[in-house]
Amino acid sequence: MMTSTEQHDRAAPMIELRGITKSFGSVQANKNIHLKVSKGSIHGIVGENGAGKSTLMSILYGFYKSDSGEIYINGELTNITDSHKAIEAGIGMVHQHFKLVENFTVLENVILGTENNFLITPALNNARVLLSKLASAYSLEVNPDALIEDLSVGHQQRVEILKALYRQADILILDEPTGVLTPAEANHLFDILKNLSNEGKTIILITHKLREIMAVTDTVSVMRRGEMTTTLQTSETNPQELAELMVGRSVLLRVEKEATEVGAKSLEVENLTVTDKRGVTTLKSISFHVRKGEILGIAGVAGNGQTELLEALGGITPAAGRMKINGEEIPLNGVGSDARSKRENGVSHVPEDRQKLGLILDFFAWENIAFGYHHKDEFNMNRFLMHNQKIRKIARSEMVKFDIRPPSPGTLAKNFSGGNQQKIVLARELEQNPKVLIVGQPTRGVDIGAIEFIHQKIIDLRNMGAAILLVSVELDEIFSLSDRVAVLFDGKIIGERITEKTNESELGLLMAGIEDDSETDSLVTRKATE
Amino acid sequence: MKSLPKGVDLVLIPLINLLLAFMISGLVVVYIGENPFRAMQIIIHGSLGSAYGLGYTLYYATNFIFTGLAVAVAFHARMFNIGGEGQAMVGALGTALVCLYIEWPHWIIAFPVAILAAALFGATWSAIPAYLQAKRGSHIVITTIMFNFIAYSLMVYLLVHILKPKGQMAPESAKFVAGSNLPTAHEIFGWFGMVFPKSPPLNITFLLAMLACFLIWLFIWRTRMGYAIRAFGWSETAAVYAGISPFRIIMVSMLVSGGLAGLMSINTVMGEAERLLIDSVQGAGFVGIAAALMGRSHPLGVFLAAVLFGVLYQGGAELEFEMPAVSREMIVVIQALVILFTGALENLVRVPIGKLFLKLNTKQN
């Protein structure tokens, strides 16, 4: 790798950005950004949410026009005004959320927009030949006639990469590509990326997972508050340094957590089964319990029943089975199973999706502080009227306590940053002193500084004796918070571990669906995969 | 993206919309060969320049306040109730039944009973589409507009076959009992020794409309139910997360909405005609949609927009009289242009103004 880098250093860089500046209204998303990426290298861009990574890539791909600055592709000044120009310049992008037509075949998706003819058959035939060449060259095998909806997420991503290669991309931009992948699929993706770079393709990888940066990139740039603060050789840095550069100060990647005395079973769930509207069973008779002062982590790749679990326990969707709080049964369907009854029984719920569920974005912060608890006496003046002034006061003190910026209750929820929005939800739910807290993806899209704070608050609640069910797709988060871990795969709990007595690779196998019927079995499978 | 300053949102944008509507209307008047500024002057003077004109203007405004509030309340729950017309018609039936068959000793007793009946009948008419929406997902826009036709046919049937006194030609009910006649502005001003012309149909219902504005404001922004309605309107998924029942919100918001539309009939049926006519709603159900849109679903905004449409109705009638070249149809065109610009094309101005403000803000920073 080093030799090829050295070779290309003498030539013009594949991508060069000079003085890129872009602002949206009063927000400067990119400030005077300079970047050089040499041909055939894998370049990582890391930064907190809102640091300007996506904006920069959108400028490179022609979604946005920069206010000033120049883009050179392979030494030539290139004016990228839209994504067609980007494709012409040899830039391909793999979006975080795939842009595929679900009920089209792989081939149909690959040629989409490049049919160049009234009939699509010539393009399809052409693509079929090219695809098989690409597949063997980069180990990107995928059945060209399969429907997208029948493919696994990992294969769908391959289709996205193939789409870009079919359009003769020399530069590939991947935006958070591993968010939806199992560890094994992610490793396979990295192999593909290395293959591509060996063949001379230039790759830009946007991620917030430092482990991936270390594993696959040659060089890495750190963005902070719209500025590109540093560019480093990956081999000369480490995750701790990168994390500090991202935040601008040193951070604790793991929260200090002392052992607590666990008490009686506070939350008991038996044979929980959820069948969705299409008749698909998404949760298959799962049972577990959480004790007082304990955090049970639910790990797993997104889409294996986590959302359904949270929504069933939170009273959003009806489910079959039994749920007990401190020994008292509360219904999971029918009368008394709605979210309000759950709250009245001491169950607080921090939802996965704060914008769709947890907040009314067009409400003021203070209105959101009472959201879901608006029937409680403390928020009301009498039987009919709410006590708006008192809610404002409560909101102000909670916002100070949770370090929500700005601490002004009269700001609309949508005008807060992601991390502060999450803190509003957290402040509301934790201030109810719940017996049971169910929390989903508490730090998704939240910057590192706020992650630390949110983790500490969750630990504090555990130390006060609450039972906490933590659902997260971030293994790091599961490891730093939970006392026990259960892994969800395909709607079932496929295994359970004490956090201290397990490791990422063991959980990774479980997340990939490799069951452990007994200790010996799991050892065998582990050996086999190694 | 930051939201617009409140003043811009609530005052500047409606004003620009209005100005645009007047400019195009002015072009229409020029095309006919009349002076648009004189036309404007006639409209303003004819509607606001005298107690007589004002009496008519506020009478029309009363109708639009009720139907505007009706649409506004439903809007807060993201329900587009375009059935105000039909709900008001059925409400009128309720009012008429109260005033036809009971010998009221005094209007002060008849008034609250008629209010209840009008609201109840109007709410009943909105309850069916609301139930179908809440339980079956039948789209409220489709069902409420269909219910307008049903209401109209029902009215024709009732007036032609049942309510029409024998031997009468016109399809209208008998005159209401004298004890149900509401005091007009002329009488109310008389109580305080003041003079107000006799002919304008403005009556005590206008005060009821103002009270309704205040109560609806209280309901939407101060009560738990109003809070839940607004939350549901912004995000149904979040409302369910918070334990708010969609069924309840849809039913309550639509019942209140239908009730308000029904109340409009108090003004026209009990306050003015004193009998049930076939067209006792006079299109106010539809103007209410424009009033609610222009008033940003806020009671104060609805009130102001309703007065504006009152001005257009009354001023338009004067214009027709003073400028014979401007025909009745032209007046309707002008009214329609205002509705188009302030209601339907609201975003036409909102988006560029929003961008402009963003730019100004950046420059300041």
Coordinates of N, CA and C in Angstrom, one line a residue, chain A residues 96-221:
Chain A
Q96 N -26.2 6.5 2.7 CA -26.5 5.8 3.9 C -27.9 5.0 3.8
H97 N -28.9 5.7 3.3 CA -30.1 5.0 3.0 C -30.1 4.7 1.5
F98 N -30.2 3.4 1.2 CA -30.0 3.0 -0.2 C -31.1 3.6 -1.1
K99 N -30.7 4.0 -2.3 CA -31.6 4.5 -3.3 C -31.9 3.5 -4.3
L100 N -32.6 2.5 -3.9 CA -32.9 1.3 -4.8 C -34.4 1.2 -5.0
V101 N -34.8 0.7 -6.1 CA -36.3 0.4 -6.3 C -36.5 -1.0 -5.8
E102 N -37.2 -1.1 -4.8 CA -37.3 -2.4 -4.1 C -37.9 -3.6 -5.0
N103 N -38.8 -3.3 -5.8 CA -39.4 -4.3 -6.6 C -38.9 -4.4 -8.0
F104 N -37.7 -3.9 -8.2 CA -36.9 -4.1 -9.4 C -35.8 -5.1 -9.2
T105 N -35.4 -5.7 -10.3 CA -34.3 -6.6 -10.1 C -33.0 -5.8 -10.0
V106 N -31.9 -6.6 -9.6 CA -30.6 -5.9 -9.5 C -30.2 -5.3 -10.8
L107 N -30.4 -6.0 -11.9 CA -30.0 -5.4 -13.2 C -30.8 -4.1 -13.5
E108 N -32.1 -4.2 -13.3 CA -32.9 -3.0 -13.6 C -32.5 -1.8 -12.8
N109 N -32.1 -2.1 -11.5 CA -31.6 -1.0 -10.7 C -30.3 -0.4 -11.2
V110 N -29.4 -1.4 -11.6 CA -28.1 -0.9 -12.1 C -28.2 0.0 -13.3
I111 N -29.1 -0.3 -14.2 CA -29.2 0.5 -15.4 C -30.0 1.7 -15.3
L112 N -30.7 1.8 -14.2 CA -31.7 2.9 -14.0 C -31.1 4.3 -14.3
G113 N -31.7 5.0 -15.3 CA -31.2 6.3 -15.6 C -30.1 6.3 -16.7
T114 N -29.6 5.1 -17.1 CA -28.6 5.0 -18.1 C -29.1 4.1 -19.3
E115 N -30.4 4.0 -19.4 CA -31.0 3.1 -20.4 C -30.5 3.5 -21.8
N116 N -30.5 4.9 -22.1 CA -30.0 5.4 -23.4 C -30.8 4.9 -24.6
N117 N -31.9 4.4 -24.4 CA -32.7 3.8 -25.5 C -34.1 3.8 -25.2
F118 N -35.0 3.7 -26.2 CA -36.4 3.5 -26.0 C -36.7 2.2 -25.4
L119 N -35.9 1.2 -25.8 CA -36.1 -0.2 -25.2 C -34.9 -0.4 -24.2
I120 N -35.2 -1.1 -23.2 CA -34.2 -1.3 -22.1 C -33.4 -2.6 -22.3
T121 N -33.8 -3.4 -23.3 CA -33.1 -4.7 -23.4 C -31.6 -4.6 -23.7
P122 N -31.2 -3.7 -24.7 CA -29.8 -3.6 -24.9 C -29.0 -3.2 -23.6
A123 N -29.5 -2.3 -22.9 CA -28.8 -1.8 -21.7 C -28.7 -3.0 -20.7
L124 N -29.8 -3.8 -20.6 CA -29.8 -4.9 -19.6 C -28.8 -5.9 -20.0
N125 N -28.7 -6.2 -21.3 CA -27.7 -7.2 -21.8 C -26.3 -6.7 -21.5
N126 N -26.1 -5.5 -21.9 CA -24.8 -4.8 -21.7 C -24.4 -4.9 -20.2
A127 N -25.4 -4.6 -19.3 CA -25.1 -4.5 -17.9 C -24.8 -5.9 -17.4
R128 N -25.5 -6.9 -17.9 CA -25.3 -8.3 -17.4 C -23.8 -8.7 -17.6
V129 N -23.3 -8.4 -18.8 CA -21.9 -8.8 -19.1 C -21.0 -8.0 -18.2
L130 N -21.2 -6.7 -18.1 CA -20.3 -5.9 -17.3 C -20.4 -6.3 -15.8
L131 N -21.6 -6.6 -15.3 CA -21.8 -6.9 -13.9 C -21.0 -8.2 -13.6
S132 N -21.0 -9.1 -14.5 CA -20.3 -10.4 -14.1 C -18.8 -10.1 -14.1
K133 N -18.3 -9.2 -15.0 CA -16.9 -8.8 -14.9 C -16.5 -8.2 -13.6
L134 N -17.4 -7.2 -13.3 CA -17.1 -6.4 -12.0 C -17.2 -7.4 -10.8
A135 N -18.2 -8.3 -10.9 CA -18.3 -9.2 -9.7 C -17.1 -10.0 -9.5
S136 N -16.5 -10.6 -10.6 CA -15.3 -11.4 -10.4 C -14.1 -10.6 -10.0
A137 N -14.0 -9.4 -10.6 CA -12.9 -8.5 -10.3 C -12.8 -8.1 -8.9
Y138 N -14.0 -7.8 -8.2 CA -13.9 -7.2 -6.9 C -14.7 -8.0 -5.9
S139 N -14.9 -9.3 -6.1 CA -15.7 -10.1 -5.3 C -17.0 -9.5 -4.8
L140 N -17.7 -9.0 -5.8 CA -19.0 -8.3 -5.6 C -20.1 -9.2 -6.1
E141 N -20.1 -10.4 -5.8 CA -21.1 -11.3 -6.4 C -22.5 -11.0 -5.9
V142 N -23.4 -10.9 -6.9 CA -24.8 -10.8 -6.5 C -25.6 -11.2 -7.7
N143 N -26.7 -12.0 -7.5 CA -27.5 -12.5 -8.6 C -28.2 -11.4 -9.3
P144 N -27.9 -11.2 -10.6 CA -28.4 -10.0 -11.3 C -29.9 -10.0 -11.5
D145 N -30.5 -11.2 -11.4 CA -32.0 -11.3 -11.6 C -32.8 -11.3 -10.3
A146 N -32.1 -11.2 -9.2 CA -32.8 -11.2 -7.9 C -33.5 -9.8 -7.7
L147 N -34.7 -9.9 -7.0 CA -35.4 -8.6 -6.7 C -34.7 -8.0 -5.5
I148 N -34.6 -6.7 -5.5 CA -33.9 -6.0 -4.4 C -34.5 -6.4 -3.0
E149 N -35.8 -6.5 -3.0 CA -36.5 -6.7 -1.7 C -36.2 -8.1 -1.1
D150 N -35.7 -9.0 -2.0 CA -35.3 -10.4 -1.5 C -33.9 -10.4 -1.0
L151 N -33.1 -9.4 -1.2 CA -31.7 -9.4 -0.9 C -31.5 -8.9 0.5
S152 N -30.4 -9.4 1.1 CA -30.0 -9.0 2.5 C -29.5 -7.5 2.3
V153 N -29.4 -6.9 3.5 CA -28.9 -5.5 3.4 C -27.5 -5.4 2.9
G154 N -26.7 -6.3 3.2 CA -25.3 -6.3 2.7 C -25.2 -6.4 1.2
H155 N -26.1 -7.3 0.7 CA -26.1 -7.4 -0.8 C -26.7 -6.2 -1.5
Q156 N -27.7 -5.6 -0.8 CA -28.3 -4.4 -1.4 C -27.2 -3.3 -1.5
Q157 N -26.3 -3.3 -0.5 CA -25.3 -2.3 -0.5 C -24.3 -2.6 -1.7
R158 N -24.1 -3.9 -1.9 CA -23.2 -4.2 -3.1 C -23.8 -3.7 -4.4
V159 N -25.2 -3.8 -4.5 CA -25.8 -3.3 -5.7 C -25.5 -1.8 -5.8
E160 N -25.6 -1.1 -4.7 CA -25.3 0.4 -4.8 C -23.9 0.6 -5.3
I161 N -22.9 -0.2 -4.8 CA -21.5 -0.1 -5.2 C -21.4 -0.4 -6.7
L162 N -22.1 -1.5 -7.1 CA -22.1 -1.9 -8.5 C -22.7 -0.8 -9.4
K163 N -23.8 -0.2 -8.9 CA -24.4 0.9 -9.7 C -23.3 2.0 -10.0
A164 N -22.6 2.3 -9.0 CA -21.5 3.4 -9.1 C -20.5 2.9 -10.1
L165 N -20.0 1.6 -10.0 CA -19.0 1.1 -10.8 C -19.5 1.0 -12.3
Y166 N -20.7 0.6 -12.4 CA -21.3 0.5 -13.8 C -21.3 1.9 -14.5
R167 N -21.4 2.9 -13.7 CA -21.3 4.3 -14.3 C -19.9 4.7 -14.4
Q168 N -19.0 3.8 -14.3 CA -17.5 4.0 -14.5 C -17.0 5.0 -13.4
A169 N -17.4 4.9 -12.2 CA -16.9 5.7 -11.1 C -15.5 5.3 -10.8
D170 N -14.6 6.3 -10.7 CA -13.2 6.1 -10.2 C -13.1 6.5 -8.8
I171 N -14.1 7.3 -8.3 CA -14.1 7.8 -7.0 C -15.4 7.3 -6.3
L172 N -15.3 6.6 -5.2 CA -16.5 6.2 -4.5 C -16.6 6.9 -3.2
I173 N -17.8 7.4 -2.9 CA -18.0 8.1 -1.6 C -19.0 7.2 -0.9
L174 N -18.7 6.7 0.3 CA -19.6 5.9 1.1 C -19.9 6.6 2.4
D175 N -21.2 6.9 2.6 CA -21.7 7.6 3.7 C -22.2 6.6 4.8
E176 N -21.5 6.5 5.9 CA -21.9 5.7 7.0 C -22.3 4.3 6.5
P177 N -21.4 3.6 5.8 CA -21.9 2.4 5.1 C -22.2 1.2 6.0
T178 N -21.7 1.2 7.2 CA -21.8 0.0 8.1 C -22.9 0.0 9.1
G179 N -23.7 1.2 9.1 CA -24.7 1.3 10.1 C -25.7 0.2 10.1
V180 N -26.0 -0.4 8.9 CA -27.0 -1.4 8.8 C -26.4 -2.8 8.7
L181 N -25.1 -3.0 8.8 CA -24.5 -4.3 8.5 C -24.2 -5.0 9.8
T182 N -24.1 -6.4 9.7 CA -23.6 -7.2 10.8 C -22.1 -7.0 10.8
P183 N -21.4 -7.3 11.9 CA -19.9 -7.2 11.8 C -19.3 -8.0 10.7
A184 N -19.9 -9.2 10.4 CA -19.3 -10.0 9.3 C -19.5 -9.3 8.0
E185 N -20.7 -8.8 7.8 CA -20.9 -8.1 6.5 C -20.0 -6.9 6.4
A186 N -19.8 -6.2 7.5 CA -19.0 -5.0 7.5 C -17.5 -5.4 7.1
N187 N -17.1 -6.5 7.7 CA -15.7 -7.0 7.3 C -15.6 -7.3 5.8
H188 N -16.7 -7.9 5.3 CA -16.7 -8.2 3.9 C -16.6 -6.9 3.1
L189 N -17.4 -5.9 3.5 CA -17.4 -4.7 2.8 C -16.0 -4.1 2.8
F190 N -15.3 -4.2 3.9 CA -13.9 -3.6 4.0 C -13.0 -4.4 3.0
D191 N -13.2 -5.7 2.9 CA -12.4 -6.4 1.9 C -12.6 -5.9 0.5
I192 N -13.9 -5.7 0.2 CA -14.3 -5.1 -1.1 C -13.6 -3.8 -1.3
L193 N -13.7 -2.9 -0.3 CA -13.1 -1.6 -0.5 C -11.6 -1.7 -0.7
K194 N -10.9 -2.6 0.0 CA -9.5 -2.7 -0.2 C -9.2 -3.2 -1.6
N195 N -10.0 -4.2 -2.1 CA -9.9 -4.6 -3.5 C -10.0 -3.5 -4.4
L196 N -11.0 -2.7 -4.2 CA -11.3 -1.6 -5.2 C -10.1 -0.6 -5.2
S197 N -9.5 -0.4 -4.0 CA -8.4 0.6 -3.9 C -7.2 0.0 -4.6
N198 N -7.0 -1.3 -4.4 CA -5.9 -1.9 -5.1 C -6.0 -1.8 -6.6
E199 N -7.2 -1.8 -7.1 CA -7.4 -1.7 -8.5 C -7.4 -0.2 -9.0
G200 N -7.1 0.7 -8.0 CA -6.9 2.1 -8.4 C -8.1 3.0 -8.2
K201 N -9.1 2.4 -7.6 CA -10.3 3.3 -7.3 C -9.9 4.1 -6.0
T202 N -10.5 5.3 -6.0 CA -10.2 6.2 -4.8 C -11.5 6.2 -4.0
I203 N -11.4 6.0 -2.7 CA -12.5 5.8 -1.9 C -12.6 6.8 -0.7
I204 N -13.7 7.5 -0.5 CA -13.9 8.3 0.6 C -14.9 7.7 1.5
L205 N -14.5 7.5 2.8 CA -15.4 6.8 3.7 C -15.8 7.7 4.8
I206 N -17.1 8.0 4.9 CA -17.6 8.9 6.0 C -18.1 8.0 7.1
T207 N -17.7 8.2 8.3 CA -18.2 7.3 9.3 C -18.0 8.1 10.7
H208 N -18.7 7.6 11.7 CA -18.3 8.1 13.0 C -17.7 6.9 13.9
K209 N -17.6 5.8 13.2 CA -17.0 4.6 13.9 C -15.5 4.6 13.8
L210 N -14.8 4.9 14.8 CA -13.4 5.1 14.7 C -12.7 3.7 14.4
R211 N -13.3 2.6 14.9 CA -12.8 1.3 14.7 C -12.6 1.1 13.2
E212 N -13.6 1.5 12.4 CA -13.6 1.3 11.0 C -12.5 2.1 10.3
I213 N -12.4 3.3 10.8 CA -11.3 4.2 10.3 C -9.9 3.5 10.4
M214 N -9.7 2.9 11.6 CA -8.5 2.3 11.9 C -8.3 1.0 11.0
A215 N -9.4 0.3 10.8 CA -9.3 -0.9 10.1 C -9.0 -0.8 8.6
V216 N -9.5 0.2 8.0 CA -9.6 0.2 6.5 C -8.9 1.4 5.8
T217 N -8.8 2.5 6.5 CA -8.3 3.7 5.7 C -6.8 3.8 5.7
D218 N -6.3 4.6 4.7 CA -4.9 4.9 4.6 C -4.7 6.3 5.3
T219 N -5.6 7.2 5.0 CA -5.5 8.5 5.6 C -6.8 8.9 6.2
V220 N -6.8 9.8 7.1 CA -8.0 10.2 7.8 C -8.0 11.7 8.0
S221 N -9.2 12.4 7.8 CA -9.4 13.8 8.1 C -10.4 13.9 9.2

